[in-house]
XYZ file of C-alpha atoms in Angstrom:
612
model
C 5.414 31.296 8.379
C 5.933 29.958 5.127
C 5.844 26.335 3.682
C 5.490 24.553 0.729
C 4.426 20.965 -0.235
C 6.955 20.530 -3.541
C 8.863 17.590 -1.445
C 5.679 15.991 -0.150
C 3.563 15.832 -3.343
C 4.003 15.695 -6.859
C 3.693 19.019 -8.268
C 0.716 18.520 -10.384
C -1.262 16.807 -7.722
C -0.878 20.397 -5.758
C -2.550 22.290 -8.440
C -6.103 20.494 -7.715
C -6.468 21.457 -3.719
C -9.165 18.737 -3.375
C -6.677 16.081 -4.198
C -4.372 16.960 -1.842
C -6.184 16.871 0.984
C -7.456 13.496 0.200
C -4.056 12.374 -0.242
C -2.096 14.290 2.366
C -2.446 11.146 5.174
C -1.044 8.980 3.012
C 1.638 11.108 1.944
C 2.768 12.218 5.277
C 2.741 8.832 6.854
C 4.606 7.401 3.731
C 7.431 10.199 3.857
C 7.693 9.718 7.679
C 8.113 6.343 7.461
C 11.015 6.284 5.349
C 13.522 6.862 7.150
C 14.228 4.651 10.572
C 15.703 6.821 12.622
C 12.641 8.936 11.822
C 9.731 7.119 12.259
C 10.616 4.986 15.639
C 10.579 8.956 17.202
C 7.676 10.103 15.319
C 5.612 6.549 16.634
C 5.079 4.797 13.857
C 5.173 0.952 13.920
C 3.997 -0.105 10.288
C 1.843 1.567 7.569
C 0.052 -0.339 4.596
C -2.059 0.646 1.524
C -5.874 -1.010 1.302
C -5.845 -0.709 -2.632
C -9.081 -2.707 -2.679
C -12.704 -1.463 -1.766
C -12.705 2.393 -1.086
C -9.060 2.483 -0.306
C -7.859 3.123 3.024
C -4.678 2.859 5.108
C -4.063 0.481 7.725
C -1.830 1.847 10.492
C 0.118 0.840 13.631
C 1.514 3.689 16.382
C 3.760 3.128 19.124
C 1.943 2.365 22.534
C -0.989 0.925 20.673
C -1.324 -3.065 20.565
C -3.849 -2.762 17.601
C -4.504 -2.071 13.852
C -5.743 1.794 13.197
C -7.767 1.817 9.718
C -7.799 5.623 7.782
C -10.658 5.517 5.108
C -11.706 8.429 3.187
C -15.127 9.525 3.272
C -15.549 12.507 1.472
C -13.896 15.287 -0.232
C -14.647 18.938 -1.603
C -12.676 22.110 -3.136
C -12.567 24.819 -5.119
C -10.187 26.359 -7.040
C -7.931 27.452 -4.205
C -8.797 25.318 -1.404
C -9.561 21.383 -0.519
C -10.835 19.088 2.366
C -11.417 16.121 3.463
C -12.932 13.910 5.576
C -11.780 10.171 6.745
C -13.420 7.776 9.259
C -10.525 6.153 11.770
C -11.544 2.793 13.134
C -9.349 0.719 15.974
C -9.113 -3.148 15.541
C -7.524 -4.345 18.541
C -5.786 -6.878 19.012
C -8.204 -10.184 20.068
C -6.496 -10.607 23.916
C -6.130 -6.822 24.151
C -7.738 -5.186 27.170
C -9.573 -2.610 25.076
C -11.787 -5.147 23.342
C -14.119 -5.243 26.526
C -14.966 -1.736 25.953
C -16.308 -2.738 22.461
C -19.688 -3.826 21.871
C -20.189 -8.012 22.540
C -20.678 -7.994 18.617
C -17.354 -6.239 18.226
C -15.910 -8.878 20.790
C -17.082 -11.904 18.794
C -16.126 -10.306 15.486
C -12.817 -9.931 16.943
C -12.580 -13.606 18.111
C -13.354 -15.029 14.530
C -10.571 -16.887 13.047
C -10.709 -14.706 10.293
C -11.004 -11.782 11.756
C -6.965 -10.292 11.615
C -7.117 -11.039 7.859
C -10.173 -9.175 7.303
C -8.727 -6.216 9.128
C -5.955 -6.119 6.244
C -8.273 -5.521 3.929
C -11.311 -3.740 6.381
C -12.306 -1.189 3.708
C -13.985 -4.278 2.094
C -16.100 -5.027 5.208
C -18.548 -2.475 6.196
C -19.277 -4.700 8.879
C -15.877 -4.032 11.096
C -16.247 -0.579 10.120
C -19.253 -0.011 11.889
C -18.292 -2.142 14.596
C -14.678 -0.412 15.342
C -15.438 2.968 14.107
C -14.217 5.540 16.875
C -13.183 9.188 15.213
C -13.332 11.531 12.264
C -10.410 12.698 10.831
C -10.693 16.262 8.441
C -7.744 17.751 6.349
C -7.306 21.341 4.566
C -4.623 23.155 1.878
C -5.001 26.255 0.871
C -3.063 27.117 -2.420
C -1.982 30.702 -2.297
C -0.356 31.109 0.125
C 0.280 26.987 0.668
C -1.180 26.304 4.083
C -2.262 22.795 5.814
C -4.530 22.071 8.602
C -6.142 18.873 10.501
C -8.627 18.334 12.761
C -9.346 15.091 15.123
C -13.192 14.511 16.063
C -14.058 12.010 18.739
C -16.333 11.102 21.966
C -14.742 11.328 25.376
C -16.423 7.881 25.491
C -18.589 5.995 22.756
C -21.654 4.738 24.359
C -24.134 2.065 23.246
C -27.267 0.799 24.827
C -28.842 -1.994 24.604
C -32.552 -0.989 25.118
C -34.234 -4.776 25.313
C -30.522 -6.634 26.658
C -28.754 -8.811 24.193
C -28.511 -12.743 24.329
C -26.201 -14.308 22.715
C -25.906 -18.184 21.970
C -23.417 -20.885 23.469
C -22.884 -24.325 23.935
C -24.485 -24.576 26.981
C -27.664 -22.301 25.674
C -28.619 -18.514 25.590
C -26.765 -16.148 27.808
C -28.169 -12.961 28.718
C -24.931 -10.646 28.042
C -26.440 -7.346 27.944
C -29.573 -6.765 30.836
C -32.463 -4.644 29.356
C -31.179 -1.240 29.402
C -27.648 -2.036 30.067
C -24.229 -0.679 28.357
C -23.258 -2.713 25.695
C -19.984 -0.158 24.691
C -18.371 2.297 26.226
C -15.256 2.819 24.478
C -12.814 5.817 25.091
C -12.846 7.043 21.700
C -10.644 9.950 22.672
C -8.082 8.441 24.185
C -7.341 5.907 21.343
C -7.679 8.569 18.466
C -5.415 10.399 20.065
C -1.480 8.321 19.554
C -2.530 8.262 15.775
C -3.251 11.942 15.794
C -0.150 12.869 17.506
C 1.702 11.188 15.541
C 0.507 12.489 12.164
C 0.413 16.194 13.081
C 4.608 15.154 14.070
C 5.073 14.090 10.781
C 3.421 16.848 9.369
C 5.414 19.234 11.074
C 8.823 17.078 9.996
C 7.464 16.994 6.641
C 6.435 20.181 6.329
C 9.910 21.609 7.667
C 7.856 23.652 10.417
C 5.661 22.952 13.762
C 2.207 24.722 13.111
C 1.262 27.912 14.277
C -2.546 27.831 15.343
C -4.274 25.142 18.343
C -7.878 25.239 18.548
C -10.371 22.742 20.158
C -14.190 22.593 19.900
C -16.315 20.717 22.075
C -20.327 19.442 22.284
C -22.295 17.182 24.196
C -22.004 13.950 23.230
C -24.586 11.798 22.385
C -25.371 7.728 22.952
C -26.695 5.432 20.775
C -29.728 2.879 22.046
C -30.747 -0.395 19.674
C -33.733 -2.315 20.394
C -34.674 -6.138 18.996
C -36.203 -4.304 16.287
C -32.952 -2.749 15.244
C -34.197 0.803 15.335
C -31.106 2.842 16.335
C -31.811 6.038 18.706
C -29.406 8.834 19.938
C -29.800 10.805 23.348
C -27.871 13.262 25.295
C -24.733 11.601 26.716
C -24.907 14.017 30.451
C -21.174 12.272 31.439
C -19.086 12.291 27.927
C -18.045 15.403 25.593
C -16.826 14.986 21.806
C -13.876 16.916 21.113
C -12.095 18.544 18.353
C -8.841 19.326 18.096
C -6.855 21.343 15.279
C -3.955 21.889 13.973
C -2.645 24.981 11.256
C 0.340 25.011 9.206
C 0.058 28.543 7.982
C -3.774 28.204 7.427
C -6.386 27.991 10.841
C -8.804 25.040 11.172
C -12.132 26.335 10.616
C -14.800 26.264 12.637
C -17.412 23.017 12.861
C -21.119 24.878 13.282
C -21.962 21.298 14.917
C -19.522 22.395 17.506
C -20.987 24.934 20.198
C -17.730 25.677 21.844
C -14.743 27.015 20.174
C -11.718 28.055 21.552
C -8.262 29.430 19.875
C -6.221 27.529 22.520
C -3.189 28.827 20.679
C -1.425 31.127 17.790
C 1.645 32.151 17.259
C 3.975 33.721 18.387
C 2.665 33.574 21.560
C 4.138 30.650 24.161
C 2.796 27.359 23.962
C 0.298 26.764 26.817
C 1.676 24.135 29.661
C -0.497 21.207 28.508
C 1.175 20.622 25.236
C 4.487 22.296 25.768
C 5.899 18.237 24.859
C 3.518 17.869 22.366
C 6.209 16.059 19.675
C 4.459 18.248 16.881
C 6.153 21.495 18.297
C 9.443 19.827 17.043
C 10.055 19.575 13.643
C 13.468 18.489 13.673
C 13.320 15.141 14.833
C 16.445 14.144 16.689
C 17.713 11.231 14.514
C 16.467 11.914 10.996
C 20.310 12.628 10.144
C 21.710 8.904 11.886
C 22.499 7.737 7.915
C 24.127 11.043 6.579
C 26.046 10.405 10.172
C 26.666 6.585 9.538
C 28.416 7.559 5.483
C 30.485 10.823 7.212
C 31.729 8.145 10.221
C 32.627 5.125 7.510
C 29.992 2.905 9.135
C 28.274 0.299 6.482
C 24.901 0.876 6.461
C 23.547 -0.194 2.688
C 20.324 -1.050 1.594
C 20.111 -4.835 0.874
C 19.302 -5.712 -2.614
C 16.852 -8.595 -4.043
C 16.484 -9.209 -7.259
C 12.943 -10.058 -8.533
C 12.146 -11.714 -11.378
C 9.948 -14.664 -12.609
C 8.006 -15.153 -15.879
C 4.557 -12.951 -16.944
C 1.961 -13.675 -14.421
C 3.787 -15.697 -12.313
C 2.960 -13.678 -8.934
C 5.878 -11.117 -8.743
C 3.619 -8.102 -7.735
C 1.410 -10.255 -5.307
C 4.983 -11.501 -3.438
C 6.533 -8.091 -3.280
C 3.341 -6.252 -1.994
C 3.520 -9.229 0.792
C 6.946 -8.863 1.550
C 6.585 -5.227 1.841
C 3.642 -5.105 4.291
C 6.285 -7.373 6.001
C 9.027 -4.939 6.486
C 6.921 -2.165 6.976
C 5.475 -3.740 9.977
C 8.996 -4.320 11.233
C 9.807 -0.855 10.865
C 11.309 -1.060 7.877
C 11.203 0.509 4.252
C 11.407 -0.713 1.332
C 12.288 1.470 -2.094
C 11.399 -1.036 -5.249
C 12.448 -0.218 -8.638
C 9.971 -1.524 -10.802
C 9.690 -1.501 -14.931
C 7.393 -3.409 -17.000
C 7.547 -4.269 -20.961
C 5.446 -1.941 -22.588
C 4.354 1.611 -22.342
C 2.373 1.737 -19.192
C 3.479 0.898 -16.396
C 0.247 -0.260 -14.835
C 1.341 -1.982 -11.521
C 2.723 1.094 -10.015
C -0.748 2.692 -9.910
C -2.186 -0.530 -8.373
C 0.349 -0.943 -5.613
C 0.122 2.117 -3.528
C 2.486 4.248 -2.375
C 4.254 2.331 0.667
C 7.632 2.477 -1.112
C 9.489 4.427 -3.958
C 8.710 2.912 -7.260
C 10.982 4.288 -10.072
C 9.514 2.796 -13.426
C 12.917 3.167 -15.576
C 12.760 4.194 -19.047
C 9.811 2.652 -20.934
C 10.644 -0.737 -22.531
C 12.616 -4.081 -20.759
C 14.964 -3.802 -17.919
C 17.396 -6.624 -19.324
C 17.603 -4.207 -23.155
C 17.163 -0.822 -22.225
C 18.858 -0.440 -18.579
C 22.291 0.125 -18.961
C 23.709 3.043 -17.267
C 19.802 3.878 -15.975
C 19.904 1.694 -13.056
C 22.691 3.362 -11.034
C 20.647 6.418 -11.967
C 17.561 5.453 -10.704
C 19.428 4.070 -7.568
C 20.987 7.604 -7.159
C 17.905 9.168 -6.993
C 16.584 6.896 -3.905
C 19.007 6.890 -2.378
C 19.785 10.255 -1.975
C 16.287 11.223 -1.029
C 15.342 8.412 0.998
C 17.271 5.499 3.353
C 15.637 2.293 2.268
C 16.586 -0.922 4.203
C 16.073 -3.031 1.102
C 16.093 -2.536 -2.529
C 13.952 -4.743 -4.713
C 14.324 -4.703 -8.118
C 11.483 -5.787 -9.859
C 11.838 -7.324 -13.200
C 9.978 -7.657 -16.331
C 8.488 -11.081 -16.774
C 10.490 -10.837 -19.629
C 13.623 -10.163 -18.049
C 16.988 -12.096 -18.250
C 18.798 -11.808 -15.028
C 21.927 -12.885 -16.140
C 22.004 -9.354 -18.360
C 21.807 -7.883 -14.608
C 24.781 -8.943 -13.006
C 27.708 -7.437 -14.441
C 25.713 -4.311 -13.587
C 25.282 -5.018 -10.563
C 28.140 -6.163 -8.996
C 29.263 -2.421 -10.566
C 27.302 -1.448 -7.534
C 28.379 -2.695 -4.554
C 29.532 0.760 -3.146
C 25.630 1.431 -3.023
C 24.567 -1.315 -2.228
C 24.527 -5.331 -0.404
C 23.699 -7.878 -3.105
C 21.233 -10.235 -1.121
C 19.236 -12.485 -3.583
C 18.136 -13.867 -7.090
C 14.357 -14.208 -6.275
C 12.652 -16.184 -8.677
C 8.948 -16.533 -8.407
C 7.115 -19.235 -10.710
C 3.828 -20.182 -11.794
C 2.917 -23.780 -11.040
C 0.115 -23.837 -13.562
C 1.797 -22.337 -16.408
C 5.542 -22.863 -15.640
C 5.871 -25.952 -17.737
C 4.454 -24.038 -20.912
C 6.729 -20.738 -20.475
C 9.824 -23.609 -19.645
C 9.016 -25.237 -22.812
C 8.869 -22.217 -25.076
C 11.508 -19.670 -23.812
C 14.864 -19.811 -23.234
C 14.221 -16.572 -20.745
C 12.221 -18.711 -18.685
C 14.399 -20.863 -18.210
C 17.491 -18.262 -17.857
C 15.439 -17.107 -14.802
C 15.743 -20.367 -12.840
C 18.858 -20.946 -13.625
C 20.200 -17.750 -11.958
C 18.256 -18.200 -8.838
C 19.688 -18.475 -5.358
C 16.041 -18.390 -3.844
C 12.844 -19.811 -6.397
C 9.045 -19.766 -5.180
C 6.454 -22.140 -6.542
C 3.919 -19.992 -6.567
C -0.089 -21.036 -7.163
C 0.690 -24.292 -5.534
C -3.014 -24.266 -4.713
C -3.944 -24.381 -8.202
C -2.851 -27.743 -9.392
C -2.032 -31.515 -8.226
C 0.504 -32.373 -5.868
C 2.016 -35.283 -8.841
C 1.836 -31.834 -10.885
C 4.116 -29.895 -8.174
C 6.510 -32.928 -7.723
C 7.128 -33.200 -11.288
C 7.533 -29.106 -12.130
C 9.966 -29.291 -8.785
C 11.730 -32.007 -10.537
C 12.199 -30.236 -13.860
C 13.268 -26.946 -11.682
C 16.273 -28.741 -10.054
C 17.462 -30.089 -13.339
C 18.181 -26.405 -14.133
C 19.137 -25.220 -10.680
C 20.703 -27.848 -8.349
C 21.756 -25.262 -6.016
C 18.976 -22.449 -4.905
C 16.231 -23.402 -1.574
C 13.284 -23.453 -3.580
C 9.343 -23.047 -1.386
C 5.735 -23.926 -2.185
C 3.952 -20.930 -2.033
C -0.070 -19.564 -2.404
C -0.438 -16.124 -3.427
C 2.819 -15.298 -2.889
C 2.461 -15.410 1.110
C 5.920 -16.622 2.738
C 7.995 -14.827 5.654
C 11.175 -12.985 4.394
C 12.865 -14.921 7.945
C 12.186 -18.593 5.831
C 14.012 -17.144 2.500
C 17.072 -14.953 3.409
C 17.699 -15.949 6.951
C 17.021 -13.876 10.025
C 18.341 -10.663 9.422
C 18.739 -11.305 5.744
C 22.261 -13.405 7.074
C 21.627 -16.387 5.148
C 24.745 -16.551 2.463
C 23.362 -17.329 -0.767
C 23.699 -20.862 -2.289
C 24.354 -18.668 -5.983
C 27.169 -16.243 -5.029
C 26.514 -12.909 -5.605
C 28.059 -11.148 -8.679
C 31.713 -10.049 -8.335
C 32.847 -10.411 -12.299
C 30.976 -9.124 -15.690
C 29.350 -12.370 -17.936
C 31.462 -12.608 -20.880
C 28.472 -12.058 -24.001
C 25.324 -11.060 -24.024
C 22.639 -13.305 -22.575
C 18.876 -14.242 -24.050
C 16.437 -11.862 -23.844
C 12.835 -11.815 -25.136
C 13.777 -10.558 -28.212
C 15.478 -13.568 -29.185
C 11.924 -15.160 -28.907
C 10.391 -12.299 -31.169
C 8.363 -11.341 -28.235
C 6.581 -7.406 -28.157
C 5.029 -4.879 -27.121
C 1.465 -3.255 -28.026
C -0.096 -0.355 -26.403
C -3.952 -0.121 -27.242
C -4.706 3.296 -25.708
C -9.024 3.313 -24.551
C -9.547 7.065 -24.817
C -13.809 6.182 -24.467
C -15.970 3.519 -22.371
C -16.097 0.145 -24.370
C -18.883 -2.528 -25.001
C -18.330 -5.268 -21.842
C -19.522 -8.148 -24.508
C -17.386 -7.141 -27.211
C -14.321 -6.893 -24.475
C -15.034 -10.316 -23.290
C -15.278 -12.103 -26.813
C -11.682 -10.023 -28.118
C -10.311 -11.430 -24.532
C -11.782 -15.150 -25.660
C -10.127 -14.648 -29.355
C -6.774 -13.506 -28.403
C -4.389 -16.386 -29.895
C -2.010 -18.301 -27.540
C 1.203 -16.950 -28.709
C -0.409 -14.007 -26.246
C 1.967 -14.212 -23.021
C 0.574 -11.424 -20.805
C -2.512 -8.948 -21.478
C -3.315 -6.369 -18.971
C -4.516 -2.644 -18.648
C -7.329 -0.484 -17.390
C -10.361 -0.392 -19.180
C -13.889 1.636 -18.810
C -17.083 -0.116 -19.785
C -20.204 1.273 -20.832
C -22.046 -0.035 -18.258
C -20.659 1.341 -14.992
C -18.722 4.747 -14.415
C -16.271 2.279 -12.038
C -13.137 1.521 -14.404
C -11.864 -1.940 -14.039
C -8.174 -3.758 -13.961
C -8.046 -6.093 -16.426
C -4.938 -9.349 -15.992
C -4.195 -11.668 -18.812
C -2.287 -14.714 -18.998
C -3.313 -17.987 -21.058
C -6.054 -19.791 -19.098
C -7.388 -17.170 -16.687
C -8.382 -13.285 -16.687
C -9.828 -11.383 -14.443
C -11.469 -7.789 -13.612
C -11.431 -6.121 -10.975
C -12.829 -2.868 -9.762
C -10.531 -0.069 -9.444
C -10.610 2.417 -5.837
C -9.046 5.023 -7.225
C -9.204 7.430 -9.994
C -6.540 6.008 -12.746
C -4.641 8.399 -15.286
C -5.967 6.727 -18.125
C -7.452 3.419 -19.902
C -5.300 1.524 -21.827
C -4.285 -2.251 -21.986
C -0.965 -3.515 -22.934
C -0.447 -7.080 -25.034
C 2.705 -9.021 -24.839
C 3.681 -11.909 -26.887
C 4.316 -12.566 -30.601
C 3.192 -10.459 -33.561
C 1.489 -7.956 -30.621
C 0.999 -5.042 -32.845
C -1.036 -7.613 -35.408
C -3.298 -9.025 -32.247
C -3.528 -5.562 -30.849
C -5.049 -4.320 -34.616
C -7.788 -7.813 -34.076
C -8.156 -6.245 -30.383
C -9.083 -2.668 -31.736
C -11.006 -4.333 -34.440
C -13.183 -6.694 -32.138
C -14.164 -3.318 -30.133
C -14.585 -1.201 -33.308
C -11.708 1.380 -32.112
C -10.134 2.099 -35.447
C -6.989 4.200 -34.519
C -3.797 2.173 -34.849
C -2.030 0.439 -31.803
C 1.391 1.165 -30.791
């Protein structure tokens, strides 16, 4: 057996075996989930990045009402071989049947009116994690020769006791819930791990190109947890419930778990699968309909990725709509490939947006000066490697659209033109309308324009801004929107059917439109090679002048080994600590006369090595 991880991974990721066992659950379910006919079989119903806390994954699976979360733990390697470790938790859904096998505090967690938002983001609340925790998870690669391997790790059933009873408070007074010595959980941990296993060792094996060749389980007693009113947390022998571990090898065997007394090699081969998991999907790695679009293009049939153009001034809320609208799709089943470029020579939102999608960051300065002929390219690429249902191209906030069009209505053998997406800032529209013609370009041209931050100021404020908006476009549906948050159905129609109130494209613009360098708007990359003084960072962020449009990077202080994103634009900045390991530090300044504020920026943090 031979395989090789060269399509899965990037290739320098595979030369540190740690790393790609920590990121070989993400990678599988991303690949497996790009292409429909694909993932439906494999069992996948929606998979979304965490990028804040630890980092995590938050994952539906056919069969399954609720939410599985996949946090990493911890991690180890050597020169030649990585693993990992990742806790799996199961949020289900509040009327679901399984939430009264949950502990009461898990049932009135789950009853909180908050409590389906928090779950998007559980790797920032320990609290559900300990609550809804239910399996381990462990992944291995071995380098020479490349070989892959996971293990699942659960309870037949997860037992808790409540040694004194439990009382909990309601209208009417306490009610004794729990008795003194009674079960407060028993949840079948096993049982529920299980779909999301299944379904990961399938995609590794369509991934991979190859079903694994070793099956082993291991098995212990299992143990249940008592609590007390003092909160003192005790573990006995469980007589009536075993925890089981199952794994899988791609060319490597699981090793053993010395916590685990009994091992067995249920399997190797070539000998024949036992009966019990002859249908086990991973034994398949050619998944009947992964060809249905190759078939669709040989039998004429239409089947093209729908494209939105996204654009909207600097800091208007582009990222924050787009990462909504994807966790959208992808919990519809669908995929969505974004092509994303940003003024400047770092393109820092593609690190800070996960990998749910494709993100090609073409060429290194503005889309609207530097894309011609790259975009088809770029396109090319996607779409011969993947089968996207929609194509989002996101803009620089810099960005004329109308330097887009002739381009793309060029095309229209790829792809289905579906929308101008505009998104603007209420609080800082009327500035950027007042001093760029770009700005204003960008409105113009939209079929579909979001008031985004409508939170953030008056509603007199809003009324007047959506006055000045239809003076410059009479024709697009235009939506008050807070942090971006607004259903796909409400701007293109079900089905993305809506026609557009702009037409799409059909004929090149006769001249050259606007772009920022009509304004004398640049560039200026301050590279952070070392950790920098937080005070000094905070008083070069207070100084910077307003002709400043946009300031934002990744920056190490001296004062924590945690590097921070840093976001810029006139009036507000924020940082905000980073989950995973970034390439580099740097921060990127766009406005006027950048490489002269970008010299003050260097200056005001005692860096003396020229900005570029």
């Amino acid at each position: 057996m031979s395989i090789t991880l060269k399509a899965l991974l990037p290739p320098a990721l595979l030369d540190n075996p740690k790393l790609v066992a920590v990121e070989l659950p993400r990678a599988l379910m991303t690949r497996a989930n790009f292409i429909p006919g694909v993932r439906h079989r494999l069992g996948w119903r929606g998979v979304r990045d965490c990028a804040k806390g630890g980092g995590g994954l938050t994952v539906r699976v056919t069969g399954m009402p609720g939410v599985y979360g996949v946090e990493i733990l911890a991690a180890d390697g050597q020169k030649d071989a990585g693993r990992a470790t990742f806790g799996i938790s199961y949020f289900p859904m509040p009327d679901e049947d399984l939430i009264e096998s949950f502990s009461i505090d898990a049932g009135l967690a789950a009853q909180a009116g908050d409590y389906l938002e928090r779950v998007r983001e559980f790797t920032l609340h320990p609290d559900l994690r300990v609550l809804f925790h239910i399996a381990g998870l462990e992944t291995f690669f071995t380098a020479a020769p490349q070989g892959v391997g996971m293990a699942l790790s659960a309870p037949e059933h997860d037992v808790v006791i409540a040694r004194d009873g439990l009382e909990i408070q309601t209208p009417n007074g306490p009610v004794q819930a729990v008795p003194p010595g009674g079960t407060d959980q028993d949840f079948p941990a096993w049982d529920t791990a299980l779909p999301l296993f299944n379904a990961l060792a399938a995609s590794a094996s369509f991934c991979l190109g190859d079903s694994p060749d070793s099956l082993t389980s291991h098995s212990m007693a299992s143990t249940r947890r008592t609590y007390g009113a003092n909160a003192r947390i005790t573990s006995q022998a469980c007589p009536h419930s075993r925890t089981w571990r199952l794994g899988l090898g791609w060319n490597t065997p699981v090793p053993a778990d010395p916590h685990f007394t009994d091992t067995k090699d249920l399997w190797q081969r070539p000998a024949p699968i036992p009966e019990d998991w002859a249908d086990a999907l991973w034994l398949n790695p050619n998944i009947q309909g992964a060809g249905n679009s190759i078939d669709k293009r040989t039998m004429g049939i239409s089947d093209k990725p729908r494209l939105i153009v996204l654009t909207g001034f600097l800091g208007s809320g582009k990222t924050t709509f787009l990462a909504r609208f994807i966790e959208e799709q992808a919990a519809k089943n669908g995929f969505v490939a974004v092509i994303q470029n940003e003024i400047g020579q770092k393109g820092l939102d593609g690190k800070l947006m996960g990998q749910h999608y494709a993100v090609t960051e073409v060429d290194e300065g503005c889309v609207c000066c530097t894309l011609a002929g790259s975009l088809r390219a770029a396109l090319s690429g996607i779409l011969s490697e993947f089968q996207p249902d929609f194509v989002v191209l996101e803009t620089t906030g810099l960005a004329n659209p109308a330097n887009l069009l002739s381009e793309i209505a060029d095309l229209d053998d790829l792809l289905e033109f579906a929308s101008v997406t505009t998104v603007v800032d209420a609080a800082g529209a009327a500035r950027a309308l007042d001093n760029h013609e770009v700005a204003r370009s960008q409105v113009r041209l939209a079929d579909v324009l979001l008031v985004n931050k409508a939170d953030l100021v008056s509603e007199s404020a809003l009324n007047e801004l959506e006055t000045r908006l239809r003076t410059l476009n009479t024709a697009g549906t235009m939506h008050r929107v807070v942090q971006g948050d607004i259903q796909a159905a409400a701007l293109y129609g079900v089905n993305f059917r809506n026609t557009p109130s702009r037409p799409a494209p059909t004929l090149p613009l006769m001249g050259a439109q606007p772009t920022h360098m009509d304004d004398n708007i640049q560039s200026s990359l301050i590279s952070l090679d070392a950790p920098v003084d937080r005070a000094a960072f905070s008083q070069g962020v207070a100084a910077l002048p307003d002709k400043v449009l946009r300031a934002k990077g990744i920056v190490r202080f001296l004062d924590t080994d945690i590097p921070e994103v840093f976001q810029f634009v006139p009036g507000h900045t924020s940082l905000t600590p980073m989950d995973q390991e970034p390439g580099g530090s740097f921060m990127v300044i766009i406005g006027q006369d950048s490489p002269q504020v970008a010299e003050d920026f260097r200056s005001a943090l005692g860096i003396g090595a020229s900005a570029s």
